[in-house]
mmCIF file of C-alpha atoms and ligand atoms in Angstrom:
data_model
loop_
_atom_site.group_PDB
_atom_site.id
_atom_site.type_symbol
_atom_site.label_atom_id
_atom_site.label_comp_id
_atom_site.label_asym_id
_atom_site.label_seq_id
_atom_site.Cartn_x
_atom_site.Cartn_y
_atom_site.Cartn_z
ATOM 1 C CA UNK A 1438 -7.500 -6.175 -7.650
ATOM 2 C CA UNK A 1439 -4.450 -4.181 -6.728
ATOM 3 C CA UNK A 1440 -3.073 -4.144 -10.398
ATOM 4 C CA UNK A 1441 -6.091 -2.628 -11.396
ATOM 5 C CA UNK A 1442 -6.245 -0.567 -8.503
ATOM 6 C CA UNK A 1443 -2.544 0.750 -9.204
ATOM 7 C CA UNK A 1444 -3.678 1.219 -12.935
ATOM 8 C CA UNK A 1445 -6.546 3.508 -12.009
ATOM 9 C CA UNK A 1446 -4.493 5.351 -9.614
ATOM 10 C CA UNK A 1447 -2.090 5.927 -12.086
ATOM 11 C CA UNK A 1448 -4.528 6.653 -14.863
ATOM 12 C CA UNK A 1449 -6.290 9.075 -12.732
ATOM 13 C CA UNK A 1450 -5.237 12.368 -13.965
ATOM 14 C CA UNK A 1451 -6.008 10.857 -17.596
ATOM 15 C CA UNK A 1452 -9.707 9.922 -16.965
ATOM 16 C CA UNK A 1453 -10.245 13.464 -15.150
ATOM 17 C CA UNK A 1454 -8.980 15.110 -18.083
ATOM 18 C CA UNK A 1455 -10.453 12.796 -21.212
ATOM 19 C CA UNK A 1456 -13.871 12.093 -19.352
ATOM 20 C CA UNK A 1457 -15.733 8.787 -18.507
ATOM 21 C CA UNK A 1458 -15.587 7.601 -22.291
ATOM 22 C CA UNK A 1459 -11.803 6.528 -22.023
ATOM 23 C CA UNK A 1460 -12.293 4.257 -19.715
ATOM 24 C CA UNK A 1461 -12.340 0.738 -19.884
ATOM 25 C CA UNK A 1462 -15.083 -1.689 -20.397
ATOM 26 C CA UNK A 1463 -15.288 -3.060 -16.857
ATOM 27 C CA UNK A 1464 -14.976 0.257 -15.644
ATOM 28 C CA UNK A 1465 -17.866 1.500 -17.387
ATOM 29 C CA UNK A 1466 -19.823 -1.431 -16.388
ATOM 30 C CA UNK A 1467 -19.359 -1.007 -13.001
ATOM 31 C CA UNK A 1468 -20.764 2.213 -13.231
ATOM 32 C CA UNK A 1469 -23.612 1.339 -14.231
ATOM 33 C CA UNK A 1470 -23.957 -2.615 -13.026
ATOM 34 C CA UNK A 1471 -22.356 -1.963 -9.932
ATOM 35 C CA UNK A 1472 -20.351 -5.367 -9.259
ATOM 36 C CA UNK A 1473 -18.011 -7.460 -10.483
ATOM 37 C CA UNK A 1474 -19.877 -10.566 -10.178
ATOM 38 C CA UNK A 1475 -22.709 -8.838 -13.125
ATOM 39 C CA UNK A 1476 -19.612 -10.520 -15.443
ATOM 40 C CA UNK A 1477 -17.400 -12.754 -13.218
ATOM 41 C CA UNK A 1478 -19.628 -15.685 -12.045
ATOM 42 C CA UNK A 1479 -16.401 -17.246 -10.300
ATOM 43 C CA UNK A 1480 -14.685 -15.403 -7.836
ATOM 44 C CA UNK A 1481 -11.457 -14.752 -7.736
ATOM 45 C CA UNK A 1482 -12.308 -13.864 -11.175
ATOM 46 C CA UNK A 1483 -11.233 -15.494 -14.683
ATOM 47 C CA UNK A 1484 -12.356 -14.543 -17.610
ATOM 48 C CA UNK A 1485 -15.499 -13.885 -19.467
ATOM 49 C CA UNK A 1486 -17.399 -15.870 -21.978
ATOM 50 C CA UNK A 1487 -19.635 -14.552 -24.567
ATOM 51 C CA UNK A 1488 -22.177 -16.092 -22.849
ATOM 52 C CA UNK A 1489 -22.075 -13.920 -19.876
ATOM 53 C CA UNK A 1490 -21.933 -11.048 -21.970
ATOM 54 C CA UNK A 1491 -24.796 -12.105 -24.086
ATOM 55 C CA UNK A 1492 -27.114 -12.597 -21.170
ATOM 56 C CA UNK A 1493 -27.297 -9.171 -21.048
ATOM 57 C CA UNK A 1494 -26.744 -8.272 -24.771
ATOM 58 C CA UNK A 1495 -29.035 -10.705 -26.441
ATOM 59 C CA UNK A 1496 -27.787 -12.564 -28.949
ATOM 60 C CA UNK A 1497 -25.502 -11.657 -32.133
ATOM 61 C CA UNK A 1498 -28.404 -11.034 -34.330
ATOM 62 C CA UNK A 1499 -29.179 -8.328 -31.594
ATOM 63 C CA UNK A 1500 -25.964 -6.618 -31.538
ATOM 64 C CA UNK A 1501 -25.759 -6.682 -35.683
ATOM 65 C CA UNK A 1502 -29.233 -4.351 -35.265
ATOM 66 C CA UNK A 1503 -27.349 -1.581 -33.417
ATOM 67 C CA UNK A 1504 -24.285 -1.743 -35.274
ATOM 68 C CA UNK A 1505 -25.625 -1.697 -38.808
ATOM 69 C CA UNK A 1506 -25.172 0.587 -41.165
ATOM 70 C CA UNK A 1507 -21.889 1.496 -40.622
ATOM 71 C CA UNK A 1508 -19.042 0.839 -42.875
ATOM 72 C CA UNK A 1509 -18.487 -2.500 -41.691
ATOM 73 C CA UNK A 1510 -20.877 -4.295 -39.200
ATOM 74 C CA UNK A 1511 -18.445 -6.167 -36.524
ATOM 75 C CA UNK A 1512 -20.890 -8.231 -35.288
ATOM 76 C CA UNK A 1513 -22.175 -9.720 -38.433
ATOM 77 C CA UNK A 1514 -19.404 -10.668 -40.357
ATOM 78 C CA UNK A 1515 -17.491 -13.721 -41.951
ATOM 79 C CA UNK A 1516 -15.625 -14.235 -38.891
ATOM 80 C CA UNK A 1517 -19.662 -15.374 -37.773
ATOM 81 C CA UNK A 1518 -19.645 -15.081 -34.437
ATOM 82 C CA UNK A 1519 -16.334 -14.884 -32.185
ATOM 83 C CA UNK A 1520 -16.542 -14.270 -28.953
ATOM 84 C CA UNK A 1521 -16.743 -11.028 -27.586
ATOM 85 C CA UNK A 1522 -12.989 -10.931 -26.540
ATOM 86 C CA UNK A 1523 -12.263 -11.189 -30.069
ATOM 87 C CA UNK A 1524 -12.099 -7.176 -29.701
ATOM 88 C CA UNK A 1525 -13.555 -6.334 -26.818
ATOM 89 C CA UNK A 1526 -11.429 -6.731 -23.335
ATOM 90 C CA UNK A 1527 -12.429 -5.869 -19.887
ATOM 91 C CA UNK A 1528 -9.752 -3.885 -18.402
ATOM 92 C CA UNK A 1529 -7.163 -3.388 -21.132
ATOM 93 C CA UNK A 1530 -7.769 -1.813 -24.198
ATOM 94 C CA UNK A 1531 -9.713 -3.331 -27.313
ATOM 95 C CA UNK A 1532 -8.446 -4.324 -30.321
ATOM 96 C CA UNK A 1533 -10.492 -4.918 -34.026
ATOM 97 C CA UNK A 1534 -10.112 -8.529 -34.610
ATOM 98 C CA UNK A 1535 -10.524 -7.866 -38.248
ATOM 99 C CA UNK A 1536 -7.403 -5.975 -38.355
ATOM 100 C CA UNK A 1537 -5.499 -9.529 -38.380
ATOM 101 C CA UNK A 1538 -6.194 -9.314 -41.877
ATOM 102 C CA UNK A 1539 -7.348 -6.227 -43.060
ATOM 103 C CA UNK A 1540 -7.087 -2.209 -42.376
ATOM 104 C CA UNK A 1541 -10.248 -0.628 -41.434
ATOM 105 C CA UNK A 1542 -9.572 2.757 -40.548
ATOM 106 C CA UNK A 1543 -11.628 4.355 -38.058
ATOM 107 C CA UNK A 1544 -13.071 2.308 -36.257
ATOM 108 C CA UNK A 1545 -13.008 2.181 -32.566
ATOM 109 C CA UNK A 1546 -13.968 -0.975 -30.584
ATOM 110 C CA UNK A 1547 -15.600 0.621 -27.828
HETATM 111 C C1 HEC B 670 -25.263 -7.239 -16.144
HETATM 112 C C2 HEC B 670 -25.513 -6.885 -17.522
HETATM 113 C C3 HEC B 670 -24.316 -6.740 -18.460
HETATM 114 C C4 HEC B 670 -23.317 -7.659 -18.702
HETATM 115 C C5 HEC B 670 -23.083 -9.009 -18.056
HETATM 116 C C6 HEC B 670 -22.508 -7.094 -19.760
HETATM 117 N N1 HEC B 670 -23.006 -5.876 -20.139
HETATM 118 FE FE1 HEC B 670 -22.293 -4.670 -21.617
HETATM 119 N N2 HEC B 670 -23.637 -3.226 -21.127
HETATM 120 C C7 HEC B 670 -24.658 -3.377 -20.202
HETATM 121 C C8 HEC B 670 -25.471 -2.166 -20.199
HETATM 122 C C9 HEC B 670 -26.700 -1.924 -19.323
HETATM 123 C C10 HEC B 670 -24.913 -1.292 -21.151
HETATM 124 C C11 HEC B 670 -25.425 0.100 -21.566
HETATM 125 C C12 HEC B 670 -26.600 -0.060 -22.516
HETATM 126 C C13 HEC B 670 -26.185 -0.703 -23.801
HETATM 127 O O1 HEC B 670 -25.386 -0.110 -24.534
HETATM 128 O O2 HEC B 670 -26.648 -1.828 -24.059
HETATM 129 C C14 HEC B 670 -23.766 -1.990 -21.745
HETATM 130 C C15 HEC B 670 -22.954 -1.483 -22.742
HETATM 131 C C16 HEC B 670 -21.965 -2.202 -23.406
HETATM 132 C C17 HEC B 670 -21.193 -1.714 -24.526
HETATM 133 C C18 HEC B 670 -21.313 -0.356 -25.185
HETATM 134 C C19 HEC B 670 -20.139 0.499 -24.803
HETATM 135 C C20 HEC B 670 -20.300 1.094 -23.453
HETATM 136 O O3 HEC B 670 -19.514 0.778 -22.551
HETATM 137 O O4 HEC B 670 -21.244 1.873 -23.270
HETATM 138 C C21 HEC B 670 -20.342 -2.723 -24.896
HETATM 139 C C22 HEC B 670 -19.306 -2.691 -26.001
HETATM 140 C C23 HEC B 670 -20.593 -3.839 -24.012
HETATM 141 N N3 HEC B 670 -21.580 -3.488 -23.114
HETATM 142 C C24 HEC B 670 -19.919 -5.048 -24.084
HETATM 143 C C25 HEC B 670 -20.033 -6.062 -23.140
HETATM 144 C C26 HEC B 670 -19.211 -7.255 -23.119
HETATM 145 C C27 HEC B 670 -18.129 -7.574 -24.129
HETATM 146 C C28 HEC B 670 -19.603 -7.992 -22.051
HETATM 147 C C29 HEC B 670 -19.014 -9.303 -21.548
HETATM 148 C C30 HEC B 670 -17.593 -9.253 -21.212
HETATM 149 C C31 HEC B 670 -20.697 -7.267 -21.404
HETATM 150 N N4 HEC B 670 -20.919 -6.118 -22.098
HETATM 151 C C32 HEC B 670 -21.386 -7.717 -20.293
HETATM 152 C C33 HEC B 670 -24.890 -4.466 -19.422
HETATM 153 C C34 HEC B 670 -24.111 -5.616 -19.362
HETATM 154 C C1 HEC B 671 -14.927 -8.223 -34.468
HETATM 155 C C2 HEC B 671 -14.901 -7.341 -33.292
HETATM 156 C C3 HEC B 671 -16.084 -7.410 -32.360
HETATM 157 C C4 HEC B 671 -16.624 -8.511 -31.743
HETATM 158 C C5 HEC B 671 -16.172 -9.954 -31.842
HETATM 159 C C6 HEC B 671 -17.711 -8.024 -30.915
HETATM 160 N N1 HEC B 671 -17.819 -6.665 -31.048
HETATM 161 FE FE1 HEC B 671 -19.146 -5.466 -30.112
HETATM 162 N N2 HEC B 671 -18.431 -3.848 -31.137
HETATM 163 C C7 HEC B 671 -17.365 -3.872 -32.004
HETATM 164 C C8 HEC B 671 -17.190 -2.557 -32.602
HETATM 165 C C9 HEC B 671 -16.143 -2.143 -33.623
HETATM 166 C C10 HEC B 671 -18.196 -1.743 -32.046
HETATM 167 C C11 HEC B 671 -18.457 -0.273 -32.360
HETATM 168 C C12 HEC B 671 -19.328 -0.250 -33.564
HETATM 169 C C13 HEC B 671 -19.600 1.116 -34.055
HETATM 170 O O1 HEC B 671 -19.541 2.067 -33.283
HETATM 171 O O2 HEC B 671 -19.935 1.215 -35.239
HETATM 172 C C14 HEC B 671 -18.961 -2.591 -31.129
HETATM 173 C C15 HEC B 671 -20.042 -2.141 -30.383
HETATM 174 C C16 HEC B 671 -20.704 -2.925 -29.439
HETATM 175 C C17 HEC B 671 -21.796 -2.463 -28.603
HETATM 176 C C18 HEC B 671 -22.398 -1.075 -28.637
HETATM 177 C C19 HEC B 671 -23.405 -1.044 -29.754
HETATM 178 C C20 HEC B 671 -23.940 0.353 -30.003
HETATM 179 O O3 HEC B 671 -25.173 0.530 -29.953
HETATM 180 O O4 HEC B 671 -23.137 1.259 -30.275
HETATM 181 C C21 HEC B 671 -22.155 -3.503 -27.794
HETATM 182 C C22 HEC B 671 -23.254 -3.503 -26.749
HETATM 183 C C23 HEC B 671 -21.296 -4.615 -28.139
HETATM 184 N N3 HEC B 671 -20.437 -4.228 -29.139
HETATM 185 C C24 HEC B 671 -21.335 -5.845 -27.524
HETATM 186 C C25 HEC B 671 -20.677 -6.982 -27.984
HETATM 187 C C26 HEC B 671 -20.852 -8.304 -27.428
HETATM 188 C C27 HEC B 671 -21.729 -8.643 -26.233
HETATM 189 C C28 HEC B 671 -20.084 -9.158 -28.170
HETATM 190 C C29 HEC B 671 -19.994 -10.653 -28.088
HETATM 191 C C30 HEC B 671 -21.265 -11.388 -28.177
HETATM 192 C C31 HEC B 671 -19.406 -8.350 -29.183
HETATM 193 N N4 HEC B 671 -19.812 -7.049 -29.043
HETATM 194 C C32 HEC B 671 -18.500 -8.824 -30.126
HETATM 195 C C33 HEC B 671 -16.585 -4.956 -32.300
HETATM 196 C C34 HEC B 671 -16.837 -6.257 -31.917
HETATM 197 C C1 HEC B 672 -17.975 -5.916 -18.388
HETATM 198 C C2 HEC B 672 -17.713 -7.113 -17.631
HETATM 199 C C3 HEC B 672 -16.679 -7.059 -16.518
HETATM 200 C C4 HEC B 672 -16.793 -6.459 -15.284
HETATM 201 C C5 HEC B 672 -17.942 -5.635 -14.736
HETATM 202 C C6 HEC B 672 -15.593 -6.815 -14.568
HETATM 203 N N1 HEC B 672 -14.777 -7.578 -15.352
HETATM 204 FE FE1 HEC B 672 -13.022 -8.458 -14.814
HETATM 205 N N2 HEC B 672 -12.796 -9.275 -16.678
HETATM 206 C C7 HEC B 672 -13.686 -9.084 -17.703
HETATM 207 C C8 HEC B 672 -13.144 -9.732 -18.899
HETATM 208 C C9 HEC B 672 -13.815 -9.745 -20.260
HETATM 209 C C10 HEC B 672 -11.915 -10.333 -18.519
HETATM 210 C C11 HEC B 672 -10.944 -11.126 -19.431
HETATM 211 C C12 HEC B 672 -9.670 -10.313 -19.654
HETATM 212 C C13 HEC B 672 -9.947 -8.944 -20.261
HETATM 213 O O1 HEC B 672 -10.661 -8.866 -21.254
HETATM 214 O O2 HEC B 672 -9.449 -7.935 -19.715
HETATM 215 C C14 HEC B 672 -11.733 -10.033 -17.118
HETATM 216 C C15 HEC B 672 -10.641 -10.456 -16.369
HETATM 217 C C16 HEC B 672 -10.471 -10.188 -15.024
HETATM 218 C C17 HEC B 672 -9.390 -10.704 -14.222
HETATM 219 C C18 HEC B 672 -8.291 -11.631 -14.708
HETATM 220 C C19 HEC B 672 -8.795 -13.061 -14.616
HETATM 221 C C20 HEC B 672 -7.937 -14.049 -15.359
HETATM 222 O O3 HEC B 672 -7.809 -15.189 -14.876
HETATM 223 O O4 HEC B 672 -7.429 -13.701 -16.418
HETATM 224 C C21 HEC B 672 -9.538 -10.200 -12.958
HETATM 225 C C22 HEC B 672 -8.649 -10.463 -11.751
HETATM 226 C C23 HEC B 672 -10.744 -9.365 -12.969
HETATM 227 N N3 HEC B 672 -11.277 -9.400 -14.238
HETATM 228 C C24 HEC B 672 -11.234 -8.678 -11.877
HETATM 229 C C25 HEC B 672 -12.390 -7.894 -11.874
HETATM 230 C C26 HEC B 672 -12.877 -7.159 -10.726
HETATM 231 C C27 HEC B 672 -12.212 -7.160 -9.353
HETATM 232 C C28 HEC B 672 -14.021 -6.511 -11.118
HETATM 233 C C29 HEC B 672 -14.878 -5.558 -10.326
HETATM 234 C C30 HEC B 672 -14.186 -4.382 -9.830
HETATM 235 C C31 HEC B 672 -14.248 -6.852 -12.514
HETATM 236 N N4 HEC B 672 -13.238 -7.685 -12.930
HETATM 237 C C32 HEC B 672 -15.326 -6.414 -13.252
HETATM 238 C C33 HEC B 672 -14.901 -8.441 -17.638
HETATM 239 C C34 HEC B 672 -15.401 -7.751 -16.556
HETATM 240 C C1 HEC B 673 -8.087 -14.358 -40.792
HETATM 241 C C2 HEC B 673 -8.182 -13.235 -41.708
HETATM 242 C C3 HEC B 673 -9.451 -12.412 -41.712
HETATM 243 C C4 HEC B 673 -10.086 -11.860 -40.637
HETATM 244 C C5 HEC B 673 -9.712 -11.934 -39.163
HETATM 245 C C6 HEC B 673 -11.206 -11.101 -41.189
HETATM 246 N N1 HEC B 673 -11.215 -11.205 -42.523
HETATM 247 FE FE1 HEC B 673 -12.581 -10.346 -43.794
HETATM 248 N N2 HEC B 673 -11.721 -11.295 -45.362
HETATM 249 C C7 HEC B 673 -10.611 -12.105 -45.313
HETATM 250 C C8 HEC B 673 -10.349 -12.657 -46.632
HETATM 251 C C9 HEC B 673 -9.199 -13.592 -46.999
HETATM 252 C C10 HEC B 673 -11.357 -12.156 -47.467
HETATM 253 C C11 HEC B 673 -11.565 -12.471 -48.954
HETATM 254 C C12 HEC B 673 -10.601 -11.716 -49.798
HETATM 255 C C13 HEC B 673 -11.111 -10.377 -50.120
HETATM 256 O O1 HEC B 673 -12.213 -10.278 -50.698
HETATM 257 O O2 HEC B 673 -10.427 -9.377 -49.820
HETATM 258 C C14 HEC B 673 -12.199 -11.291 -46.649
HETATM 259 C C15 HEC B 673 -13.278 -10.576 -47.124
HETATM 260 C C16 HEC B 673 -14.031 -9.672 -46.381
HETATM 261 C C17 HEC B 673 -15.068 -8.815 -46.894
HETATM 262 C C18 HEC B 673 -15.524 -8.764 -48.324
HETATM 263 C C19 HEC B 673 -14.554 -7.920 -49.060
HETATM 264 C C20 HEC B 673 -15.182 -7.285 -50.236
HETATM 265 O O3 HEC B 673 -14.622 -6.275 -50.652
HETATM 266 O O4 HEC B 673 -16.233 -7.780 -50.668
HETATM 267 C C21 HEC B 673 -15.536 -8.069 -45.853
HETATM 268 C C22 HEC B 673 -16.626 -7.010 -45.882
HETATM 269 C C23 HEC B 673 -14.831 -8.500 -44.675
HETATM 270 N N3 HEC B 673 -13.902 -9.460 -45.031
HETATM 271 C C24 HEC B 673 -15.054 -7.993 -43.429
HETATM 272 C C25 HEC B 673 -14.448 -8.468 -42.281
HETATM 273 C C26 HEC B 673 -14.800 -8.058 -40.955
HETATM 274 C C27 HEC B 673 -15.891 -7.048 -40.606
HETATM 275 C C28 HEC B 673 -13.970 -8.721 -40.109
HETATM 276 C C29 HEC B 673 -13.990 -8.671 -38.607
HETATM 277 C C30 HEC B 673 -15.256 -8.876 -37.957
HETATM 278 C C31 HEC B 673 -13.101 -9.574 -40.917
HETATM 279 N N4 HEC B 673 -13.426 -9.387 -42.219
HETATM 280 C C32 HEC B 673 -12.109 -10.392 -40.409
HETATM 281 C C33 HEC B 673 -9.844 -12.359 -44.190
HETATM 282 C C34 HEC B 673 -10.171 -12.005 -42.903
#
């Protein structure tokens, strides 16, 4: 709590200047879910299955839907299905799993 605190006092100018899409995903979460427990089931917190995330996301086949189309489809892939964390991270910033191995350019794990 007061690391992330400290990190969105010190980020503050950033986010005021870039706009609500740079932040990160727990931030924008809380926006809209309003508390930590929508992910963290255990408090003081650790982390975050895919299950938790999928109880509000559906299911992979779900998330493959929205994200089709595209150049490559991250949720519907060889890797099959990794958890979430794979590329997406709560309060530090996401990284393409996929990049282990190859070089997709442009694409941003939101
Ligand atoms: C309590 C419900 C809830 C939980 C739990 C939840 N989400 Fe979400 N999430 C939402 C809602 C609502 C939105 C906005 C609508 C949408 O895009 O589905 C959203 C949007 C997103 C987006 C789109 C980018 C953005 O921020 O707008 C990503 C990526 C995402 N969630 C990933 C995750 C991951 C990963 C987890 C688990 C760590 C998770 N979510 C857990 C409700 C939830
Ligand atoms: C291999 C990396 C990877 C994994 C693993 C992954 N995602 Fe994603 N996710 C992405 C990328 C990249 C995007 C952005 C796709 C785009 O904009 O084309 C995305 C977008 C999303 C979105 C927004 C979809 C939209 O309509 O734009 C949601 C919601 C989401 N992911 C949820 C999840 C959840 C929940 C899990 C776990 C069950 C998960 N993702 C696993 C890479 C991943
Ligand atoms: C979108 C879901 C989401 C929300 C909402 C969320 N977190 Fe998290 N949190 C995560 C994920 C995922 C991790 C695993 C590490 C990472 O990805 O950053 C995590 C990790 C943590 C950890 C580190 C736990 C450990 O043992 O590694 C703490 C502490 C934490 N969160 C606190 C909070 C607090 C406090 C709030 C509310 C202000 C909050 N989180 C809201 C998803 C969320
Ligand atoms: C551990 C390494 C590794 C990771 C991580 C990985 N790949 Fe691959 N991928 C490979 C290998 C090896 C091949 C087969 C060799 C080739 O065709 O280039 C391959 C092949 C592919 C192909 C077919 C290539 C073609 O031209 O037909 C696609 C598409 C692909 N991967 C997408 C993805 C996506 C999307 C992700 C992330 C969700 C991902 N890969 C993660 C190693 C990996």
């Amino acid at each position: 709590m007061k690391k992330t605190a400290l990190v969105a006092l010190l980020c503050l100018p950033l986010f005021s200047a870039a706009g609500a899409a740079d932040k990160l995903l727990a931030d924008r979460h809380m926006d809209r879910v309003g508390k930590c427990e929508a992910c963290h089931q255990t408090m003081p917190p650790k982390a975050v299955g895919s299950k938790q995330c999928l109880a509000c996301h559906g299911s992979y086949d779900k998330l493959a839907a929205r994200t089709d189309g595209k150049d490559i489809n991250p949720h519907a892939s060889h890797l099959e299905d990794p958890d979430c964390g794979a590329c997406h991270r709560g309060h530090k910033k996401p990284v393409l799993a996929c990049d282990e191995c190859h070089e997709f350019k442009g694409i941003k794990v939101p």
